[in-house]
PDB file of C-alpha atoms in Angstrom:
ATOM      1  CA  UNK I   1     -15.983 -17.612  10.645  1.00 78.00           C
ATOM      2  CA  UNK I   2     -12.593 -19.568  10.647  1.00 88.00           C
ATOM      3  CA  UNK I   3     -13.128 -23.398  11.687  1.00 91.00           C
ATOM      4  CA  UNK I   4     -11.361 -24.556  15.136  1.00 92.00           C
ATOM      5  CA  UNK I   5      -9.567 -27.258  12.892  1.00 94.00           C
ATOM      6  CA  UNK I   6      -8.516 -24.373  10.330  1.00 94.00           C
ATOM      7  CA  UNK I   7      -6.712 -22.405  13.406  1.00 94.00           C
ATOM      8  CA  UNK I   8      -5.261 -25.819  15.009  1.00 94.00           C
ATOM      9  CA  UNK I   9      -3.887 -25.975  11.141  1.00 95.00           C
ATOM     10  CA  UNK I  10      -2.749 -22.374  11.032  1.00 96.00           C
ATOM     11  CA  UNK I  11      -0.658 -22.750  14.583  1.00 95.00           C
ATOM     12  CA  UNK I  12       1.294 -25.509  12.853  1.00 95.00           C
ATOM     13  CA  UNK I  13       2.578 -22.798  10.186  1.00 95.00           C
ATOM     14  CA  UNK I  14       2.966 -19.601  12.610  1.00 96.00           C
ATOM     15  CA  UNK I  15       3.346 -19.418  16.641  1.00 95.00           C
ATOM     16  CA  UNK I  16      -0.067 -19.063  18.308  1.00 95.00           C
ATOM     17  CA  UNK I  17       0.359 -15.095  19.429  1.00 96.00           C
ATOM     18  CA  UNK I  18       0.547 -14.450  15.086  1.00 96.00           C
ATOM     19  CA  UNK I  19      -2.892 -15.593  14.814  1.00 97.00           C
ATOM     20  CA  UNK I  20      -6.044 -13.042  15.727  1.00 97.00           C
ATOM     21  CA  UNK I  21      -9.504 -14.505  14.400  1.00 96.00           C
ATOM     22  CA  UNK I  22     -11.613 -11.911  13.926  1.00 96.00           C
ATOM     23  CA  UNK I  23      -9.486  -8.573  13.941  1.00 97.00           C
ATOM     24  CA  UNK I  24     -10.816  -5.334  13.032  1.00 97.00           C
ATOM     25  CA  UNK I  25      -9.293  -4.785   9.338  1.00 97.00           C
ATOM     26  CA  UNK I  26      -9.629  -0.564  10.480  1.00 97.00           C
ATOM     27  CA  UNK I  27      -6.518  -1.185  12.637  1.00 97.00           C
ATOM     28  CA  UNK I  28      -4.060  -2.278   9.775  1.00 96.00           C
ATOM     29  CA  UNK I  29      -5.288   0.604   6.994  1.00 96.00           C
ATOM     30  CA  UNK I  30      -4.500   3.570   6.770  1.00 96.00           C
ATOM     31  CA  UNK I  31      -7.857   4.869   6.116  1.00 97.00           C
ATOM     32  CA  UNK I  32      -9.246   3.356   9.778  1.00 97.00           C
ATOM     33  CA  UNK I  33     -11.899   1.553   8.106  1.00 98.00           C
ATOM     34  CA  UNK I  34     -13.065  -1.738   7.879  1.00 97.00           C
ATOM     35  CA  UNK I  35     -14.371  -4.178   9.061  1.00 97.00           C
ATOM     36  CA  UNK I  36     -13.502  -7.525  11.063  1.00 97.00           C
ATOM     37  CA  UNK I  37     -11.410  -9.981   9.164  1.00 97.00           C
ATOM     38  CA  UNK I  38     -12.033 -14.086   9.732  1.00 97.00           C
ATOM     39  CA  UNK I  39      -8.393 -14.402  10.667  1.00 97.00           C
ATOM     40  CA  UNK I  40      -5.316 -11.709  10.611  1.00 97.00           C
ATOM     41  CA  UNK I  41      -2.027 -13.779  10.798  1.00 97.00           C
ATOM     42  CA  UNK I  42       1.525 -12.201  11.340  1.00 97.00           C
ATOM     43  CA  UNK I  43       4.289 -13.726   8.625  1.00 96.00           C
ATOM     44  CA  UNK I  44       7.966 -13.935   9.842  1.00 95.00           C
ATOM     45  CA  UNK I  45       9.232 -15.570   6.638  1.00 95.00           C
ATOM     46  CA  UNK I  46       8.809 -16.370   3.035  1.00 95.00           C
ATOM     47  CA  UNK I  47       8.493 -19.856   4.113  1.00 95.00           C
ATOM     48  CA  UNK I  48       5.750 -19.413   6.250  1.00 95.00           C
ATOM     49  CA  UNK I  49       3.795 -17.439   3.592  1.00 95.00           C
ATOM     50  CA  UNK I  50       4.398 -20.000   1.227  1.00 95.00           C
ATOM     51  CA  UNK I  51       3.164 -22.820   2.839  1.00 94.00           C
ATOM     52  CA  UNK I  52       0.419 -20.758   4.466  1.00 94.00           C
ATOM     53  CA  UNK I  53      -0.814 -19.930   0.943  1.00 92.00           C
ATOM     54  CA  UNK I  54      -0.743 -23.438  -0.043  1.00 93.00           C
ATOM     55  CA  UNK I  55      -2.503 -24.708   2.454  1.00 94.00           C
ATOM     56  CA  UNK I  56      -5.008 -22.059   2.197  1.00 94.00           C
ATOM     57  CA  UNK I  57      -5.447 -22.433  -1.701  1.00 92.00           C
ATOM     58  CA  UNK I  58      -6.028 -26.517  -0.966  1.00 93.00           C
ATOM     59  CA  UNK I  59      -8.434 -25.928   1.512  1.00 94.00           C
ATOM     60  CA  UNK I  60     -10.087 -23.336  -1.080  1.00 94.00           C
ATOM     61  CA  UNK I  61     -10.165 -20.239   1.619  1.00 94.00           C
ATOM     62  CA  UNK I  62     -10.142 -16.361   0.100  1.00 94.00           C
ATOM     63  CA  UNK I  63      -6.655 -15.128   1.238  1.00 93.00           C
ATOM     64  CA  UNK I  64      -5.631 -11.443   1.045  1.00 94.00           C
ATOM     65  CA  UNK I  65      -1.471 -10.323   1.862  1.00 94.00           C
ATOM     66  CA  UNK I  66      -1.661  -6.906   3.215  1.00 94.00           C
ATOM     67  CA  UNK I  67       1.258  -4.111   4.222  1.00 93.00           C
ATOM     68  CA  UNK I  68       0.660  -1.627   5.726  1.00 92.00           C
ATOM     69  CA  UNK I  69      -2.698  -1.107   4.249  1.00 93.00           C
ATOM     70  CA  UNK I  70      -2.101   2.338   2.593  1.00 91.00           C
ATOM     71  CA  UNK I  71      -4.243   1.712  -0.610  1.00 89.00           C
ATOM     72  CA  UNK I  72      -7.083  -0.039   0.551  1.00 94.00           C
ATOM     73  CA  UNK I  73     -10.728   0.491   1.224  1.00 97.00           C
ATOM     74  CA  UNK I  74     -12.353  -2.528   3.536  1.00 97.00           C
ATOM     75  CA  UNK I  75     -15.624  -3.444   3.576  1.00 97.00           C
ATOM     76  CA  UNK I  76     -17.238  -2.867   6.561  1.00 96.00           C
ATOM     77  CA  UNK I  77     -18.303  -6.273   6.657  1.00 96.00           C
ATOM     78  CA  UNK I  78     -15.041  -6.826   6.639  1.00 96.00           C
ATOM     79  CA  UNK I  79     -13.268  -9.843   5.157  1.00 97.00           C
ATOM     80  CA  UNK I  80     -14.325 -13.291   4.881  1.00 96.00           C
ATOM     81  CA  UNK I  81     -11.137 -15.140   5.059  1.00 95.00           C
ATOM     82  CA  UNK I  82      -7.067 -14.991   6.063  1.00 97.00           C
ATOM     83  CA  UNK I  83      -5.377 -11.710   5.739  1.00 97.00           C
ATOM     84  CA  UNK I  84      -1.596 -12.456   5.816  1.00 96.00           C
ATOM     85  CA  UNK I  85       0.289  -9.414   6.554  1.00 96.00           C
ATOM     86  CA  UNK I  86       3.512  -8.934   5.781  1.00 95.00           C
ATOM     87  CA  UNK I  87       4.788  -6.068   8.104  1.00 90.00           C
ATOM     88  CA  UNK I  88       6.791  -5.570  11.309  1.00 88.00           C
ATOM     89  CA  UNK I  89       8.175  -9.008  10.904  1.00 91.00           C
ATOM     90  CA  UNK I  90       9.255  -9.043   7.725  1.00 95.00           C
ATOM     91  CA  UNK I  91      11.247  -5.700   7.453  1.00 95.00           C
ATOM     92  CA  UNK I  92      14.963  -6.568   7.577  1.00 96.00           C
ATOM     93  CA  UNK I  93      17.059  -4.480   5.347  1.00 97.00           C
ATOM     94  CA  UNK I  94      20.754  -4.790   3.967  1.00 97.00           C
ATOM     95  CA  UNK I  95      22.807  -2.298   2.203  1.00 97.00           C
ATOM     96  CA  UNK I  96      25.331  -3.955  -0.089  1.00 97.00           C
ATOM     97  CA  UNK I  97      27.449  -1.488  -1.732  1.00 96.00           C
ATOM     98  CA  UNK I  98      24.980   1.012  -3.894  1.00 97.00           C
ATOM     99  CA  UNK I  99      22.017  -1.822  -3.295  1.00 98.00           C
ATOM    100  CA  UNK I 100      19.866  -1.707  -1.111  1.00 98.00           C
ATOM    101  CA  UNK I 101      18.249  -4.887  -0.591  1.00 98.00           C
ATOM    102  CA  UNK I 102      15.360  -5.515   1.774  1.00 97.00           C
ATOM    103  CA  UNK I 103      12.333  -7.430   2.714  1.00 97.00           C
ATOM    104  CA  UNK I 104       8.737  -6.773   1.690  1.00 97.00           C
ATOM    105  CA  UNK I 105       7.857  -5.354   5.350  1.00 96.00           C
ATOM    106  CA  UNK I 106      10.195  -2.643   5.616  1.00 97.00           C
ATOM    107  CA  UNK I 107       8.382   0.805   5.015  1.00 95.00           C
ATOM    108  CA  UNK I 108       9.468   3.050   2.329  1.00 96.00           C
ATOM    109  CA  UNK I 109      10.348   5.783   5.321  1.00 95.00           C
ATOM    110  CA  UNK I 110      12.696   3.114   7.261  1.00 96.00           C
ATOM    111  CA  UNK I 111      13.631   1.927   3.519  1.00 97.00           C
ATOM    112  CA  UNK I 112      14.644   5.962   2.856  1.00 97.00           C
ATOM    113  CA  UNK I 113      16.254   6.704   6.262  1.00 97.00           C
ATOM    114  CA  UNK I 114      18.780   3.574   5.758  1.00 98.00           C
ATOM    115  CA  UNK I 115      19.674   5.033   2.072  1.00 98.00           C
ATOM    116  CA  UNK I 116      20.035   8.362   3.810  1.00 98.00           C
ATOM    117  CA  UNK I 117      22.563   6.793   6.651  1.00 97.00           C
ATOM    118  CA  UNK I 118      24.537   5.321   3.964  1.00 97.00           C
ATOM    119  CA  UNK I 119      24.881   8.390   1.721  1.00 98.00           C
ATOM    120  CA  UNK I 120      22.666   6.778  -1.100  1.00 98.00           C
ATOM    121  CA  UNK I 121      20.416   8.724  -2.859  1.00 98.00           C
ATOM    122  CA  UNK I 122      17.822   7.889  -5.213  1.00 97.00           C
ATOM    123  CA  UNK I 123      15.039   7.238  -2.300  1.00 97.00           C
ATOM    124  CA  UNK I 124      13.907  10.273  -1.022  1.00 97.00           C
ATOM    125  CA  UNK I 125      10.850  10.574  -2.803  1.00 96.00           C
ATOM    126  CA  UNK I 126       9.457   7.663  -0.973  1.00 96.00           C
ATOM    127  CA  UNK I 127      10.507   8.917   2.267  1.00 95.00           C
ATOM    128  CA  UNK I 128       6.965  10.388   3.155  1.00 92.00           C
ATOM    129  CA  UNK I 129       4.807   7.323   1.583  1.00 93.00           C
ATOM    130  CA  UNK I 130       3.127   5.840   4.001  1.00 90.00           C
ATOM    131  CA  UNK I 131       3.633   2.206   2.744  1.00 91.00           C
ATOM    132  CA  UNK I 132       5.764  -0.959   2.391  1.00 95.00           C
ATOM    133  CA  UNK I 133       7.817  -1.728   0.149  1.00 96.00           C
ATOM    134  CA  UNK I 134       6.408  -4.241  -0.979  1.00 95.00           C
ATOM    135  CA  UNK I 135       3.199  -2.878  -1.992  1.00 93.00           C
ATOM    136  CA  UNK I 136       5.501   0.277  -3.242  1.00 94.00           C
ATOM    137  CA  UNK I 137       6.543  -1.588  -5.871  1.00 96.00           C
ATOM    138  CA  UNK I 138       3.617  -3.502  -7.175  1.00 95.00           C
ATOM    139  CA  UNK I 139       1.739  -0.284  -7.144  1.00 93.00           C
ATOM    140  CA  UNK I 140       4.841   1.349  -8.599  1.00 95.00           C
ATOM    141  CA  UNK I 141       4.572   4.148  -5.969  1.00 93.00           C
ATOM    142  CA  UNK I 142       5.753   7.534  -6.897  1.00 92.00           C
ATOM    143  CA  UNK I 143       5.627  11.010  -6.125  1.00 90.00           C
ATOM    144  CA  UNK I 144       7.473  14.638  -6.618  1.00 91.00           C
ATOM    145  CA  UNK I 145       9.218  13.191  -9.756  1.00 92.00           C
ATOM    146  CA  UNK I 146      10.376   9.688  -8.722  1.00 95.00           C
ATOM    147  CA  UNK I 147       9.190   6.137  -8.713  1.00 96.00           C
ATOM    148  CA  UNK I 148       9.982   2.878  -8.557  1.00 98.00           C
ATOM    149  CA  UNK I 149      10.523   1.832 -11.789  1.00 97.00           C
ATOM    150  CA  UNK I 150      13.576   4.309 -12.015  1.00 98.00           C
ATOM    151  CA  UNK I 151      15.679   2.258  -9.158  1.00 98.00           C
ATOM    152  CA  UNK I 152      14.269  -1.164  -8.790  1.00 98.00           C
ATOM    153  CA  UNK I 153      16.894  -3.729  -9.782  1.00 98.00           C
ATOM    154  CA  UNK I 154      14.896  -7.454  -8.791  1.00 98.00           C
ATOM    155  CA  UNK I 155      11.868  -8.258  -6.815  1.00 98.00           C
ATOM    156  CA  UNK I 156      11.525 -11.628  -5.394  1.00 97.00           C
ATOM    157  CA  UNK I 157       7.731 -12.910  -5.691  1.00 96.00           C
ATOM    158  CA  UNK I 158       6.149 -16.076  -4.709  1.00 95.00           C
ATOM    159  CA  UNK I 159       3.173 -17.620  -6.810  1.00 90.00           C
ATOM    160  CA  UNK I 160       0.265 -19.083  -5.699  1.00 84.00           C
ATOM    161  CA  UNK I 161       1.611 -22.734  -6.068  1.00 86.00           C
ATOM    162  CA  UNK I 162       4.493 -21.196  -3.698  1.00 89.00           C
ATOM    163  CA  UNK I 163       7.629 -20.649  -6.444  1.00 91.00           C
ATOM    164  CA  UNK I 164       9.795 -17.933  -5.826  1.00 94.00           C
ATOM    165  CA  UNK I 165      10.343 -15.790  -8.644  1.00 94.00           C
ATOM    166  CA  UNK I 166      12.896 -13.154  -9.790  1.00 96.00           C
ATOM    167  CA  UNK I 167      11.668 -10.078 -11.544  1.00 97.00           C
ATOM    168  CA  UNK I 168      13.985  -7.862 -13.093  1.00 97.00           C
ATOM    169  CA  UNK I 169      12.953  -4.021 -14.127  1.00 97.00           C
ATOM    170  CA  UNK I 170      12.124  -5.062 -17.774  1.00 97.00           C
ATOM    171  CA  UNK I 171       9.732  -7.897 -16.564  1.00 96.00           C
ATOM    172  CA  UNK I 172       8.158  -5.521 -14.099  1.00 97.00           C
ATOM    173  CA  UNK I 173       6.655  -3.750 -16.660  1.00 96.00           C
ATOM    174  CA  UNK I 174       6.319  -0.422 -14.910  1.00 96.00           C
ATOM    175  CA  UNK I 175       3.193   1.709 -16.226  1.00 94.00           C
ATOM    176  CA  UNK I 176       1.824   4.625 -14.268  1.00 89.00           C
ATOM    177  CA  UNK I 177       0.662   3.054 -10.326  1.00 89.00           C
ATOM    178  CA  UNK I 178       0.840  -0.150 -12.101  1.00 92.00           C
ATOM    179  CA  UNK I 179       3.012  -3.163 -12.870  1.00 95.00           C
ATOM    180  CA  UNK I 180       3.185  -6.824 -14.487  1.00 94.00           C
ATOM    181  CA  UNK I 181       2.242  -8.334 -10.802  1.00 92.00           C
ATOM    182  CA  UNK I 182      -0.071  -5.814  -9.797  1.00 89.00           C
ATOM    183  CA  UNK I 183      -3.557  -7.679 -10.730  1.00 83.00           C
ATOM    184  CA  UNK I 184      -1.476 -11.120 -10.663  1.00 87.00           C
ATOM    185  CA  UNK I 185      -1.739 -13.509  -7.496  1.00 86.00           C
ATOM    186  CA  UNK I 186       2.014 -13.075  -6.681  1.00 92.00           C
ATOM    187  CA  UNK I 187       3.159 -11.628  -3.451  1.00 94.00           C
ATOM    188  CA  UNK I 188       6.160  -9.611  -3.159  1.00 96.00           C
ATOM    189  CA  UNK I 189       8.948 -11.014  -0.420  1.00 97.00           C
ATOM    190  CA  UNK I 190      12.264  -9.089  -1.232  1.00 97.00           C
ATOM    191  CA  UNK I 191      12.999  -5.943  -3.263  1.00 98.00           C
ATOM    192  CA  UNK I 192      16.656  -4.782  -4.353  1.00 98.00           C
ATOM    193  CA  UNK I 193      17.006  -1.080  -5.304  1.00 98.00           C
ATOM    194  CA  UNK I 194      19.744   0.479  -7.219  1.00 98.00           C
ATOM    195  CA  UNK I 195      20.631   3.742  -5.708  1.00 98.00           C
ATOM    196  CA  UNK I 196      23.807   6.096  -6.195  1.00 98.00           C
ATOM    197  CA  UNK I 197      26.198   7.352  -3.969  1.00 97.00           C
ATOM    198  CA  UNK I 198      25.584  11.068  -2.612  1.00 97.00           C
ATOM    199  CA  UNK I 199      25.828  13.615   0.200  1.00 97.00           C
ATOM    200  CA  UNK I 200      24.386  12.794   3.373  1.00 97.00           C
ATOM    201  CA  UNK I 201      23.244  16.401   3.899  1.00 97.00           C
ATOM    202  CA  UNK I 202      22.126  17.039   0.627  1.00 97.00           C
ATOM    203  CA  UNK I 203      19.473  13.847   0.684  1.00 97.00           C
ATOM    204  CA  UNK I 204      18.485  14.990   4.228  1.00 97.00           C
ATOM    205  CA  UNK I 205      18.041  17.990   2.885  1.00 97.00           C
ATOM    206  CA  UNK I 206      15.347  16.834   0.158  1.00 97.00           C
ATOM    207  CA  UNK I 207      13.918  14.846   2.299  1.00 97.00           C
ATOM    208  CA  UNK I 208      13.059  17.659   4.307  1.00 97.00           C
ATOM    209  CA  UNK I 209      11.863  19.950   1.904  1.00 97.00           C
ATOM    210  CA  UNK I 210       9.522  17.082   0.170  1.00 96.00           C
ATOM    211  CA  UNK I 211       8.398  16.419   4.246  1.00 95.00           C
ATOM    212  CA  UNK I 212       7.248  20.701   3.966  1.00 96.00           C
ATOM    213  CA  UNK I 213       5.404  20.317   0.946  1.00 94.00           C
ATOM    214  CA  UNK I 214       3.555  17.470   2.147  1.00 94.00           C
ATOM    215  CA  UNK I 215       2.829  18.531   5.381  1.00 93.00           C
ATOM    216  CA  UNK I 216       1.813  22.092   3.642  1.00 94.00           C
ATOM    217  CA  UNK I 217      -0.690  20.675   0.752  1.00 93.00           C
ATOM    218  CA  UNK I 218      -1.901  17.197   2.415  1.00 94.00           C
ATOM    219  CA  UNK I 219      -4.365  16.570   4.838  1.00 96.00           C
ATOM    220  CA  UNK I 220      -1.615  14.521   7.025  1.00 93.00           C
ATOM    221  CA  UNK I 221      -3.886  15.050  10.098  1.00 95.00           C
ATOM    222  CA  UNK I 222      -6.622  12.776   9.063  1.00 97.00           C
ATOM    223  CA  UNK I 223      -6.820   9.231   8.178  1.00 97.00           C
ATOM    224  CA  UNK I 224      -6.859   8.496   4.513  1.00 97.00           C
ATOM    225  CA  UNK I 225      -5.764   6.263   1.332  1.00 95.00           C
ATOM    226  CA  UNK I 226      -3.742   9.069  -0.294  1.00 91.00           C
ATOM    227  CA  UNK I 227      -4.638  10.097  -3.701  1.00 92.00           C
ATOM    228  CA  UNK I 228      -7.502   8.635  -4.332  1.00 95.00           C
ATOM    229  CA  UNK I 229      -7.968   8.991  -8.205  1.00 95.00           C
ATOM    230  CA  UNK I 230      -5.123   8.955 -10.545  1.00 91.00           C
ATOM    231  CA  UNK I 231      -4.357  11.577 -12.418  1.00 91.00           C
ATOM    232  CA  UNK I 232      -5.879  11.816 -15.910  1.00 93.00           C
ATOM    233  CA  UNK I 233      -3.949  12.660 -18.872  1.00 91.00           C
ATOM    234  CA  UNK I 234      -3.854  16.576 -19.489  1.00 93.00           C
ATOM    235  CA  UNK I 235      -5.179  17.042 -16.375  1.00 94.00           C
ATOM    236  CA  UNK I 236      -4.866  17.088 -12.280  1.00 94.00           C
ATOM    237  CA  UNK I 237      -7.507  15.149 -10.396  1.00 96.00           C
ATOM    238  CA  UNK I 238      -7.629  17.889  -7.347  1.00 96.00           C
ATOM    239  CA  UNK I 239      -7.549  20.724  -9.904  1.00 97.00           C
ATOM    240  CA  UNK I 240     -10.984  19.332 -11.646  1.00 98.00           C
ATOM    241  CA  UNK I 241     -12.280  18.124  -7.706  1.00 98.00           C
ATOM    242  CA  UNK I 242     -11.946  21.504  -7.047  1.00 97.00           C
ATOM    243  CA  UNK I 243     -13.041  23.416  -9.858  1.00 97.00           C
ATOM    244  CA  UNK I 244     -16.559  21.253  -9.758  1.00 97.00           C
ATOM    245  CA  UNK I 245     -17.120  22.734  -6.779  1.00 97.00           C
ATOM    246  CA  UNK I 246     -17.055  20.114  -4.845  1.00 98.00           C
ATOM    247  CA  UNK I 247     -14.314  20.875  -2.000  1.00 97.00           C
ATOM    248  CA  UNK I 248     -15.328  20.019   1.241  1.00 97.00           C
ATOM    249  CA  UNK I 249     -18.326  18.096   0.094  1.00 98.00           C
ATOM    250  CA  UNK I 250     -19.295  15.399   2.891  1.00 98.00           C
ATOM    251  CA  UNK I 251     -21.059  12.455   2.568  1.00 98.00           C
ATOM    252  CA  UNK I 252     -21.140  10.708   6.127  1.00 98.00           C
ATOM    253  CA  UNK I 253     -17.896  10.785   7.698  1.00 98.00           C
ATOM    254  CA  UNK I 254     -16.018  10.891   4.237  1.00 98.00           C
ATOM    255  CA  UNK I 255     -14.640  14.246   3.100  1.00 98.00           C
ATOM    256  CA  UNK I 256     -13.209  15.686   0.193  1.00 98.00           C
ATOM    257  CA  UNK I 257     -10.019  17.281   1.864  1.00 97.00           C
ATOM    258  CA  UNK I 258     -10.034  20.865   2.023  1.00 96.00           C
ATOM    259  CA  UNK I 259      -6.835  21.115   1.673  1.00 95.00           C
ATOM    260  CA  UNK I 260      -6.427  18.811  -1.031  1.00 96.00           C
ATOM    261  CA  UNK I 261      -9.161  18.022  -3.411  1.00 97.00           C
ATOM    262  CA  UNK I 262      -7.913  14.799  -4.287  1.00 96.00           C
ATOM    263  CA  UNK I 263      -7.663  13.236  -0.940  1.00 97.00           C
ATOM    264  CA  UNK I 264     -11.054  12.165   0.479  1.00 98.00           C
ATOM    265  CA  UNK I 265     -10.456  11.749   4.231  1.00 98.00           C
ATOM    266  CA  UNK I 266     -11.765  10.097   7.944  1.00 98.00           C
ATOM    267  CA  UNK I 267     -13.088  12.835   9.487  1.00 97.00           C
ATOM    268  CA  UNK I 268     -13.451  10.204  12.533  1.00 94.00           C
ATOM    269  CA  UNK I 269     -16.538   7.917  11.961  1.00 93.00           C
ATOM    270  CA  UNK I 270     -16.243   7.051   8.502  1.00 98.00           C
ATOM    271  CA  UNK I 271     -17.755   3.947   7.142  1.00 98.00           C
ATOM    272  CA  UNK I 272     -16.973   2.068   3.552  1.00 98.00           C
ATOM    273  CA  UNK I 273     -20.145   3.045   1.769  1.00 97.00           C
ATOM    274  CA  UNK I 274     -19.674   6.288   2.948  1.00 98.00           C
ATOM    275  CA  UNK I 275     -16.072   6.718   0.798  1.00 98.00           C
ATOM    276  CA  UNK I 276     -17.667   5.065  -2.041  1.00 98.00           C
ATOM    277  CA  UNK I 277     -20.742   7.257  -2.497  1.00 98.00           C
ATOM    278  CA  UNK I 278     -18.277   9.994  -2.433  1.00 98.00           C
ATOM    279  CA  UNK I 279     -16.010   8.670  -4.736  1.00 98.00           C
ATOM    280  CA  UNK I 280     -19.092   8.265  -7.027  1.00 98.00           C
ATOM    281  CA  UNK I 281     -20.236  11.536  -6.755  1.00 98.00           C
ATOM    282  CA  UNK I 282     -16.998  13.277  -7.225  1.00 98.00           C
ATOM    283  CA  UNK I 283     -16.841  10.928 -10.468  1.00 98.00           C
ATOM    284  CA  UNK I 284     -20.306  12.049 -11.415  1.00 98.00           C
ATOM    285  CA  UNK I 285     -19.763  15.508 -10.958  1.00 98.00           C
ATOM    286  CA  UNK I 286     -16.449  15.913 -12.642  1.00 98.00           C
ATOM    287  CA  UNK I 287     -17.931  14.240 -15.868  1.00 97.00           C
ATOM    288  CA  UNK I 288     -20.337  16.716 -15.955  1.00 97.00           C
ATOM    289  CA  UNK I 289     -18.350  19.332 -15.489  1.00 97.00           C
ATOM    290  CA  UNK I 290     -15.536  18.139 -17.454  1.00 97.00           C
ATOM    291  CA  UNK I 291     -16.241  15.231 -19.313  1.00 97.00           C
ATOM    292  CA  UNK I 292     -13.322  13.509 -17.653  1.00 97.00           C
ATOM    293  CA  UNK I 293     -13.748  10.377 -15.880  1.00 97.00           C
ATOM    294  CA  UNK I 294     -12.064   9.600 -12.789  1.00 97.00           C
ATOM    295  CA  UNK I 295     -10.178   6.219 -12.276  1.00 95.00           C
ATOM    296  CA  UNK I 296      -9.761   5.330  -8.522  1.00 94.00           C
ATOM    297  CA  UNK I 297      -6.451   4.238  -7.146  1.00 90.00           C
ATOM    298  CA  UNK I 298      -7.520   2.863  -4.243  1.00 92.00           C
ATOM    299  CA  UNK I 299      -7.745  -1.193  -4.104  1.00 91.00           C
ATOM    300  CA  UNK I 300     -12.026  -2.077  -2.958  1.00 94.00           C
ATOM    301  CA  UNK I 301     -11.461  -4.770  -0.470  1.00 94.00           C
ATOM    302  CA  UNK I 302     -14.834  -6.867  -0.040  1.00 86.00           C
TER     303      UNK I 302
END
């Protein structure tokens, strides 16, 4: 529960309307679960996160920055403290020459369809991500053969003592769905990507055949965190899901996708311990089977 003299505080940062004590965290993931956050406020600048995070760290208050929520799994106790999303408000993109440089908000499909209306290719893969960029690039997003770390020129970060730093690729330190900032208490304000000059029809194009294959093997109709294990070395997560028998298994209202093994998916009334029991049994079961073991991507939010 948020104090009355913590929201006076918080109205003195951010208008009044940005400020929603107690909002359901299964309205800003993409998995529709979670539950009820102490405070979800709306950020319009990197000035207002800044001092928002100061303020919060001096008063000693748990703080999460969220986007669009694509990675997570919420309690459904929800969370006991300030969410600080970084979204609609902060999306503002600008294309300057082969660069295109834009705020934290913007999605990686709005990022895409901009490099697409300015002939720039280098994007596409992102195009059906269902994410911001911000969180794109501490996750290092990726798929069909391209990630971040292969166009991102500087990120823009601010600390938890509220300096803005200025990243370039090598201190990034791209791994695999990782990078230097992922586990680090920075936030991610501005990205600049390094694309290439190309056909307009021929990125539509790819765009529209990597939009087929997803909407052929993923289970687009149903709320969900993506992948949720990352792929182990040799192998393919859904491949050894699937082969362990254990497509379609159900545990409450979570799901291992029949489409795709390694999505586990909302089949409407889905609760967190739900997910995470199956998550632990498909972990279980796949050691047994395999002697692999599983490593989740998705972020536990508690």
């Amino acid at each position: 529960m948020i104090s009355k003299t913590v929201l006076e505080t918080l109205e003195r940062f951010v208008p009044r309307e940005n400020i929603r004590p107690g909002e359901p965290m299964s309205r800003h993931t993409t998995f529709r679960i979670g539950g009820e956050a102490d405070c979800f406020v709306e950020i319009e600048s990197t000035e207002q996160l800044i001092q928002l995070g100061r303020y919060l760290q001096m008063i000693e208050l748990p703080c999460l920055v969220l986007g669009n929520g694509s990675n997570l799994l919420v309690s459904d106790r929800g969370y006991p403290g300030v969410v600080l999303h970084v979204g609609a408000r902060m999306q503002q993109i600008q294309v300057q020459g082969d660069r295109l440089v834009a705020q934290a908000g913007a999605s990686m499909a709005q990022a895409a369809r901009t490099a697409w209306e300015q002939s720039l290719t280098g994007l596409e893969f992102a195009s059906g991500i269902p994410g911001t960029l911000g969180g794109g690039v501490i996750m290092n997003a990726g798929a069909y053969g391209g990630e971040f770390s292969q166009i991102v020129s500087q990120v823009k970060a601010v600390d938890r003592e509220g300096n803005v730093l200025e990243l370039d690729n090598a201190a990034m330190e791209f791994g695999y769905r990782t990078s230097a900032i992922k586990n680090q208490p920075f936030t991610v304000v501005e990205v600049t990507l390094q694309l290439a000059r190309g056909e307009q029809d021929a990125i539509q194009g790819r765009m529209e055949e990597l939009a087929r294959r997803r909407k052929e093997k993923q289970p687009l109709e149903y709320p969900s965190a993506g992948s949720i294990f990352k792929r182990p070395e040799g192998y393919y997560a859904g491949e050894l899901i699937m082969k362990s028998g254990l497509r379609g298994c159900q545990i409450g209202g979570a799901r291992v996708s029949d489409k795709h093994c390694g999505f586990i998916i909302n089949t409407g009334k889905a609760t967190c311990e739900d997910v995470r029991d199956l998550i632990a049994h498909v972990q279980e079961r796949v050691k047994a089977c395999f002697g692999v073991e599983l490593e989740t991507e998705v972020i536990y939010i508690e």
